[in-house]
Amino acid sequence: MGLIRQFLSGYSENFLLALALWPVASMALTLPILAYLYHRDGRLKGVSVVSTYLAVLYLLGLGCFTLYPLPSGTEGPGISYGIPWQLNPLAFVSDFARDGLSTIPQIVFNVIFFAPLGFIAGRLLRWGFWPSVLAGLAASLCIEVAQGTGLFGVYPYAYRTADVDDLIYNTSGAALGWWCSALLGRVLPPGALADARDTTHSPGFLRRCVAFWLDSLLMWLITLVIAAAAALVVRALPGSDQLVDGRWAIALPLVVFVLVEGVFPWTHGGSTPGGSFVRMSCETKERTGLRRALFYVARLVVLGLGYLRFLMVWPLLALYYLVRRRMPYDEL
């Protein structure tokens, strides 16, 4: 027990760093995580949300425990000299002969530390055995290469030992974690995944926001590509710069917005590209003819204000939804 306590005491700073980074990383990943859970489960489930954010904490810990602390000062490993790679898979034999039982905590730690990765792959991501094991191998290989190359060249020399034995132990840990998830699945089967046809016509405010965030990313990407292509044309064709003026900078995003938030859902049952991913339709009830057209016009006006960065729009929409349980354009 003393060996384990002594071994873990050297990693307290790494754990505290992971905890400190967790809120920041969680906030940055909130929208992608929610989008993924809506797509996979068709709704938000408390267990899925908690387990996903715990997975974020684990991945942060994985990075902090294996790459931190970073080199500092003017000399030492990574600054003025490096640490050679350990490529002998039987090096643990000489380690036992030299250090005895004190080598066991290091081996056990390398196995157990990657078990959650295999468990996450098997339980949360629903991957099979070999994809989960290969994910553990890839993650371990990335870490070992980072250690052996001075964080991919950030430092002139390696500041930690890139060890092939660690690669074996880590991959074994991922396999162990997957088997644990499989055993748990026999006792407590995971919930059913959303069917490809599962689309809700009564989405909540949060799901609507996540869908609009995905749509905004898509609109930004399309606008960027078209603007870059136009810039290339302007440079290549003499006199073509006269065809492009400042009005394009305003017209192009608006045209893309109308296509993504108006034309696309009109022709796809009320689902925008982002809405399709999170399994929702903006058409909360059946509308036809002029009423359907007015609904889309009103929706474009309301969302357009938010798209144009009028920040007060979103709190007002949230308040409206809290009171009416619908959006203003749903009243039509």
Short mmCIF file of C-alpha atoms in Angstrom, two decimals:
data_model
loop_
_atom_site.label_atom_id
_atom_site.label_comp_id
_atom_site.label_asym_id
_atom_site.label_seq_id
_atom_site.Cartn_x
_atom_site.Cartn_y
_atom_site.Cartn_z
CA MET A 1 0.00 0.00 0.00
CA GLY A 2 2.88 2.32 0.75
CA LEU A 3 4.29 1.78 -2.74
CA ILE A 4 0.98 2.79 -4.34
CA ARG A 5 0.61 5.86 -2.10
CA GLN A 6 4.17 6.95 -2.86
CA PHE A 7 3.63 6.43 -6.58
CA LEU A 8 0.36 8.38 -6.77
CA SER A 9 1.67 11.27 -4.67
CA GLY A 10 3.79 12.39 -7.61
CA TYR A 11 0.67 12.92 -9.76
CA SER A 12 -1.34 15.20 -7.48
CA GLU A 13 -0.45 18.34 -9.49
CA ASN A 14 -1.49 16.61 -12.73
CA PHE A 15 -4.89 15.77 -11.27
CA LEU A 16 -5.40 19.32 -10.00
CA LEU A 17 -4.50 20.69 -13.45
CA ALA A 18 -7.06 18.39 -15.09
CA LEU A 19 -9.71 19.57 -12.62
CA ALA A 20 -8.80 23.21 -13.31
CA LEU A 21 -9.11 22.74 -17.07
CA TRP A 22 -12.31 20.72 -16.86
CA PRO A 23 -14.80 23.64 -16.60
CA VAL A 24 -13.13 25.47 -19.49
CA ALA A 25 -13.03 22.41 -21.72
CA SER A 26 -16.58 21.44 -20.77
CA MET A 27 -17.87 24.90 -21.66
CA ALA A 28 -16.06 24.84 -25.01
CA LEU A 29 -17.37 21.35 -25.82
CA THR A 30 -20.93 21.81 -24.55
CA LEU A 31 -22.56 22.45 -27.92
CA PRO A 32 -20.71 19.63 -29.75
CA ILE A 33 -21.56 17.24 -26.90
CA LEU A 34 -25.23 18.20 -26.90
CA ALA A 35 -25.39 17.87 -30.69
CA TYR A 36 -23.84 14.39 -30.48
CA LEU A 37 -26.22 13.24 -27.73
CA TYR A 38 -29.29 14.57 -29.54
CA HIS A 39 -28.16 12.77 -32.69
CA ARG A 40 -27.36 9.49 -30.95
CA ASP A 41 -30.18 9.23 -28.42
CA GLY A 42 -32.85 11.40 -30.00
CA ARG A 43 -33.17 13.25 -26.67
CA LEU A 44 -31.07 14.32 -23.71
CA LYS A 45 -30.73 11.69 -21.00
CA GLY A 46 -29.22 12.63 -17.65
CA VAL A 47 -26.98 9.57 -17.51
CA SER A 48 -25.60 10.26 -20.97
CA VAL A 49 -24.90 13.91 -20.16
CA VAL A 50 -23.10 13.11 -16.88
CA SER A 51 -21.08 10.26 -18.37
CA THR A 52 -20.05 12.39 -21.35
CA TYR A 53 -18.74 15.21 -19.16
CA LEU A 54 -16.91 12.68 -16.98
CA ALA A 55 -15.35 11.38 -20.20
CA VAL A 56 -14.14 14.92 -20.89
CA LEU A 57 -12.53 15.01 -17.43
CA TYR A 58 -10.88 11.66 -18.09
CA LEU A 59 -9.44 12.76 -21.43
CA LEU A 60 -8.05 15.91 -19.82
CA GLY A 61 -6.50 13.78 -17.11
CA LEU A 62 -5.04 11.49 -19.74
CA GLY A 63 -3.25 14.42 -21.32
CA CYS A 64 -2.17 16.01 -18.04
CA PHE A 65 -0.88 12.80 -16.49
CA THR A 66 1.15 11.79 -19.55
CA LEU A 67 2.47 15.13 -20.84
CA TYR A 68 2.63 17.40 -17.79
CA PRO A 69 4.79 18.90 -16.29
CA LEU A 70 6.35 20.55 -19.30
CA PRO A 71 10.06 21.46 -19.41
CA SER A 72 11.03 24.80 -17.90
CA GLY A 73 14.20 26.73 -17.17
CA THR A 74 17.37 26.85 -19.24
CA GLU A 75 18.61 23.27 -18.96
CA GLY A 76 17.43 19.74 -18.36
CA PRO A 77 15.39 17.15 -20.33
CA GLY A 78 13.73 18.71 -23.34
CA ILE A 79 15.76 21.94 -23.06
CA SER A 80 19.45 21.06 -23.29
CA TYR A 81 19.33 17.29 -23.79
CA GLY A 82 16.86 14.52 -24.55
CA ILE A 83 15.77 11.14 -23.20
CA PRO A 84 16.27 8.16 -25.55
CA TRP A 85 13.35 6.04 -26.70
CA GLN A 86 12.88 2.67 -25.00
CA LEU A 87 12.08 0.19 -27.78
CA ASN A 88 12.80 -3.12 -26.02
CA PRO A 89 9.47 -4.84 -25.21
CA LEU A 90 11.22 -7.03 -22.61
CA ALA A 91 12.75 -4.15 -20.67
CA PHE A 92 10.37 -4.83 -17.78
CA VAL A 93 12.41 -7.97 -16.98
CA SER A 94 15.52 -5.95 -16.21
CA ASP A 95 13.36 -3.40 -14.36
CA PHE A 96 12.12 -6.16 -12.05
CA ALA A 97 15.65 -7.43 -11.53
CA ARG A 98 16.87 -3.95 -10.66
CA ASP A 99 13.97 -2.40 -8.71
CA GLY A 100 11.94 -5.39 -7.55
CA LEU A 101 8.28 -4.89 -6.59
CA SER A 102 8.51 -1.10 -6.89
CA THR A 103 7.99 -1.48 -10.65
CA ILE A 104 4.54 -3.04 -10.20
CA PRO A 105 2.60 0.21 -9.47
CA GLN A 106 3.92 1.74 -12.72
CA ILE A 107 2.78 -1.25 -14.76
CA VAL A 108 -0.60 -1.47 -13.04
CA PHE A 109 -1.12 2.26 -13.43
CA ASN A 110 -0.42 2.12 -17.17
CA VAL A 111 -2.99 -0.66 -17.58
CA ILE A 112 -5.70 0.80 -15.35
CA PHE A 113 -5.25 4.36 -16.64
CA PHE A 114 -6.34 3.31 -20.13
CA ALA A 115 -9.19 1.05 -18.97
CA PRO A 116 -11.66 4.00 -18.87
CA LEU A 117 -10.84 4.73 -22.52
CA GLY A 118 -11.90 1.22 -23.52
CA PHE A 119 -14.95 1.48 -21.27
CA ILE A 120 -15.97 4.80 -22.85
CA ALA A 121 -15.52 3.37 -26.35
CA GLY A 122 -17.58 0.29 -25.52
CA ARG A 123 -20.31 1.80 -23.35
CA LEU A 124 -20.69 5.44 -24.38
CA LEU A 125 -19.69 5.23 -28.04
CA ARG A 126 -20.99 1.65 -28.54
CA TRP A 127 -17.87 0.55 -30.41
CA GLY A 128 -16.89 -3.07 -30.88
CA PHE A 129 -13.88 -4.75 -29.29
CA TRP A 130 -11.31 -4.19 -32.02
CA PRO A 131 -12.21 -0.55 -32.75
CA SER A 132 -11.96 0.14 -29.00
CA VAL A 133 -8.58 -1.58 -28.73
CA LEU A 134 -7.30 0.24 -31.80
CA ALA A 135 -8.48 3.54 -30.28
CA GLY A 136 -6.45 2.73 -27.16
CA LEU A 137 -3.44 1.85 -29.29
CA ALA A 138 -3.75 5.07 -31.32
CA ALA A 139 -4.12 7.25 -28.21
CA SER A 140 -1.14 5.58 -26.52
CA LEU A 141 0.97 5.85 -29.66
CA CYS A 142 0.14 9.55 -29.97
CA ILE A 143 1.17 10.14 -26.35
CA GLU A 144 4.42 8.18 -26.65
CA VAL A 145 5.37 9.98 -29.87
CA ALA A 146 4.59 13.32 -28.20
CA GLN A 147 6.84 12.40 -25.29
CA GLY A 148 9.62 11.14 -27.55
CA THR A 149 9.60 14.14 -29.92
CA GLY A 150 9.48 16.96 -27.40
CA LEU A 151 5.72 17.47 -27.83
CA PHE A 152 5.97 17.14 -31.61
CA GLY A 153 8.90 19.54 -31.87
CA VAL A 154 7.73 22.23 -29.45
CA TYR A 155 10.84 21.44 -27.40
CA PRO A 156 14.21 20.67 -29.01
CA TYR A 157 14.61 17.34 -27.19
CA ALA A 158 12.45 14.62 -25.68
CA TYR A 159 11.54 15.40 -22.08
CA ARG A 160 10.01 12.01 -21.22
CA THR A 161 10.73 8.42 -22.14
CA ALA A 162 8.80 7.06 -25.10
CA ASP A 163 8.41 3.44 -23.98
CA VAL A 164 7.14 0.58 -26.13
CA ASP A 165 6.16 -1.27 -22.94
CA ASP A 166 3.78 1.58 -22.09
CA LEU A 167 2.21 1.10 -25.50
CA ILE A 168 1.56 -2.57 -24.67
CA TYR A 169 0.23 -1.83 -21.18
CA ASN A 170 -2.03 1.01 -22.35
CA THR A 171 -3.53 -1.05 -25.16
CA SER A 172 -4.12 -3.92 -22.74
CA GLY A 173 -5.89 -1.47 -20.44
CA ALA A 174 -8.21 -0.36 -23.25
CA ALA A 175 -9.06 -4.00 -23.93
CA LEU A 176 -9.74 -4.56 -20.23
CA GLY A 177 -12.02 -1.51 -20.13
CA TRP A 178 -14.01 -2.76 -23.12
CA TRP A 179 -14.54 -6.15 -21.46
CA CYS A 180 -15.76 -4.36 -18.32
CA SER A 181 -18.29 -2.43 -20.40
CA ALA A 182 -19.43 -5.69 -22.03
CA LEU A 183 -19.91 -7.34 -18.62
CA LEU A 184 -21.85 -4.32 -17.37
CA GLY A 185 -24.00 -4.44 -20.49
CA ARG A 186 -25.16 -7.94 -19.56
CA VAL A 187 -26.39 -6.72 -16.18
CA LEU A 188 -27.45 -3.18 -17.15
CA PRO A 189 -28.02 -2.92 -20.92
CA PRO A 190 -27.45 0.54 -22.41
CA GLY A 191 -30.46 2.47 -23.61
CA ALA A 192 -31.72 2.13 -27.16
CA LEU A 193 -30.26 4.45 -29.76
CA ALA A 194 -32.42 6.76 -31.83
CA ASP A 195 -33.90 5.33 -35.00
CA ALA A 196 -33.02 6.97 -38.30
CA ARG A 197 -36.67 8.01 -38.65
CA ASP A 198 -36.91 9.59 -35.18
CA THR A 199 -37.63 13.28 -35.74
CA THR A 200 -39.45 15.39 -33.20
CA HIS A 201 -41.90 18.10 -34.25
CA SER A 202 -41.99 19.58 -30.75
CA PRO A 203 -38.32 20.41 -30.05
CA GLY A 204 -37.32 22.19 -26.87
CA PHE A 205 -35.53 25.51 -26.80
CA LEU A 206 -32.14 23.91 -26.12
CA ARG A 207 -32.39 21.55 -29.08
CA ARG A 208 -33.40 24.46 -31.32
CA CYS A 209 -30.33 26.41 -30.18
CA VAL A 210 -28.02 23.48 -30.84
CA ALA A 211 -29.51 23.02 -34.32
CA PHE A 212 -29.08 26.73 -35.08
CA TRP A 213 -25.47 26.57 -33.87
CA LEU A 214 -24.79 23.71 -36.30
CA ASP A 215 -26.52 25.63 -39.09
CA SER A 216 -24.45 28.73 -38.27
CA LEU A 217 -21.22 26.74 -38.57
CA LEU A 218 -22.37 25.40 -41.93
CA MET A 219 -23.38 28.87 -43.14
CA TRP A 220 -20.05 30.32 -42.04
CA LEU A 221 -18.19 27.56 -43.90
CA ILE A 222 -20.21 28.00 -47.11
CA THR A 223 -19.75 31.77 -47.01
CA LEU A 224 -16.02 31.39 -46.43
CA VAL A 225 -15.60 28.97 -49.36
CA ILE A 226 -17.59 31.14 -51.76
CA ALA A 227 -15.76 34.31 -50.66
CA ALA A 228 -12.38 32.58 -51.09
CA ALA A 229 -13.37 31.35 -54.56
CA ALA A 230 -14.52 34.86 -55.51
CA ALA A 231 -11.23 36.30 -54.30
CA LEU A 232 -9.33 33.84 -56.51
CA VAL A 233 -11.44 34.84 -59.51
CA VAL A 234 -10.79 38.53 -58.82
CA ARG A 235 -7.05 37.90 -58.76
CA ALA A 236 -7.07 35.72 -61.88
CA LEU A 237 -9.27 37.75 -64.22
CA PRO A 238 -8.29 41.31 -65.16
CA GLY A 239 -11.04 43.78 -64.47
CA SER A 240 -13.16 41.30 -62.46
CA ASP A 241 -12.65 43.36 -59.32
CA GLN A 242 -15.14 45.82 -60.77
CA LEU A 243 -17.82 43.12 -60.46
CA VAL A 244 -17.28 42.76 -56.73
CA ASP A 245 -18.02 45.58 -54.31
CA GLY A 246 -18.89 45.97 -50.65
CA ARG A 247 -22.49 44.89 -51.17
CA TRP A 248 -21.33 41.30 -51.70
CA ALA A 249 -20.06 41.18 -48.12
CA ILE A 250 -23.65 41.78 -46.94
CA ALA A 251 -25.59 39.96 -49.65
CA LEU A 252 -23.64 36.71 -49.62
CA PRO A 253 -24.23 35.77 -45.94
CA LEU A 254 -27.91 36.72 -46.24
CA VAL A 255 -28.37 34.57 -49.35
CA VAL A 256 -26.69 31.62 -47.65
CA PHE A 257 -28.86 32.19 -44.56
CA VAL A 258 -32.08 32.11 -46.61
CA LEU A 259 -30.96 28.93 -48.40
CA VAL A 260 -30.02 27.06 -45.20
CA GLU A 261 -32.80 28.31 -42.90
CA GLY A 262 -35.55 28.78 -45.48
CA VAL A 263 -35.21 26.83 -48.71
CA PHE A 264 -33.64 23.69 -47.24
CA PRO A 265 -36.22 23.11 -44.46
CA TRP A 266 -39.06 24.02 -46.84
CA THR A 267 -38.04 21.10 -49.04
CA HIS A 268 -37.05 18.71 -46.21
CA GLY A 269 -40.07 18.61 -43.96
CA GLY A 270 -38.97 21.47 -41.72
CA SER A 271 -35.51 20.12 -40.96
CA THR A 272 -32.50 22.34 -41.55
CA PRO A 273 -29.09 20.63 -41.93
CA GLY A 274 -28.45 21.15 -38.21
CA GLY A 275 -32.00 20.16 -37.37
CA SER A 276 -31.60 16.93 -39.32
CA PHE A 277 -28.51 16.08 -37.26
CA VAL A 278 -30.24 16.66 -33.91
CA ARG A 279 -33.42 14.96 -35.20
CA MET A 280 -35.88 17.87 -35.15
CA SER A 281 -38.24 19.69 -37.47
CA CYS A 282 -39.13 23.34 -37.02
CA GLU A 283 -42.66 22.67 -38.31
CA THR A 284 -44.47 22.07 -35.04
CA LYS A 285 -47.78 21.43 -36.81
CA GLU A 286 -49.04 20.90 -40.32
CA ARG A 287 -49.29 24.10 -42.36
CA THR A 288 -50.11 24.51 -46.02
CA GLY A 289 -50.25 27.22 -48.62
CA LEU A 290 -50.01 30.85 -47.52
CA ARG A 291 -49.90 29.95 -43.83
CA ARG A 292 -46.80 27.81 -44.34
CA ALA A 293 -45.15 30.57 -46.37
CA LEU A 294 -45.89 33.16 -43.65
CA PHE A 295 -44.52 30.77 -41.03
CA TYR A 296 -41.17 30.53 -42.86
CA VAL A 297 -41.02 34.28 -43.46
CA ALA A 298 -41.62 34.97 -39.76
CA ARG A 299 -39.05 32.34 -38.79
CA LEU A 300 -36.45 33.87 -41.11
CA VAL A 301 -37.04 37.32 -39.63
CA VAL A 302 -36.74 36.11 -36.01
CA LEU A 303 -33.69 33.91 -36.57
CA GLY A 304 -32.18 36.50 -38.92
CA LEU A 305 -32.02 38.98 -36.06
CA GLY A 306 -30.11 36.42 -34.03
CA TYR A 307 -27.90 35.59 -37.01
CA LEU A 308 -27.05 39.29 -37.37
CA ARG A 309 -25.70 39.26 -33.79
CA PHE A 310 -28.52 41.07 -32.03
CA LEU A 311 -27.65 39.44 -28.71
CA MET A 312 -30.83 40.46 -26.93
CA VAL A 313 -32.86 38.33 -29.32
CA TRP A 314 -31.88 35.05 -27.67
CA PRO A 315 -32.76 35.97 -24.05
CA LEU A 316 -36.09 37.32 -25.30
CA LEU A 317 -36.75 34.14 -27.26
CA ALA A 318 -35.82 32.04 -24.22
CA LEU A 319 -38.23 34.05 -22.07
CA TYR A 320 -40.97 33.74 -24.68
CA TYR A 321 -40.45 29.98 -24.89
CA LEU A 322 -40.46 29.70 -21.09
CA VAL A 323 -43.88 31.34 -20.96
CA ARG A 324 -45.52 29.97 -24.12
CA ARG A 325 -43.56 26.72 -24.63
CA ARG A 326 -43.15 27.65 -28.29
CA MET A 327 -41.36 30.18 -30.47
CA PRO A 328 -43.10 33.35 -31.73
CA TYR A 329 -43.34 32.06 -35.30
CA ASP A 330 -44.97 28.85 -34.05
CA GLU A 331 -48.07 30.91 -33.27
CA LEU A 332 -48.88 31.07 -37.00
#
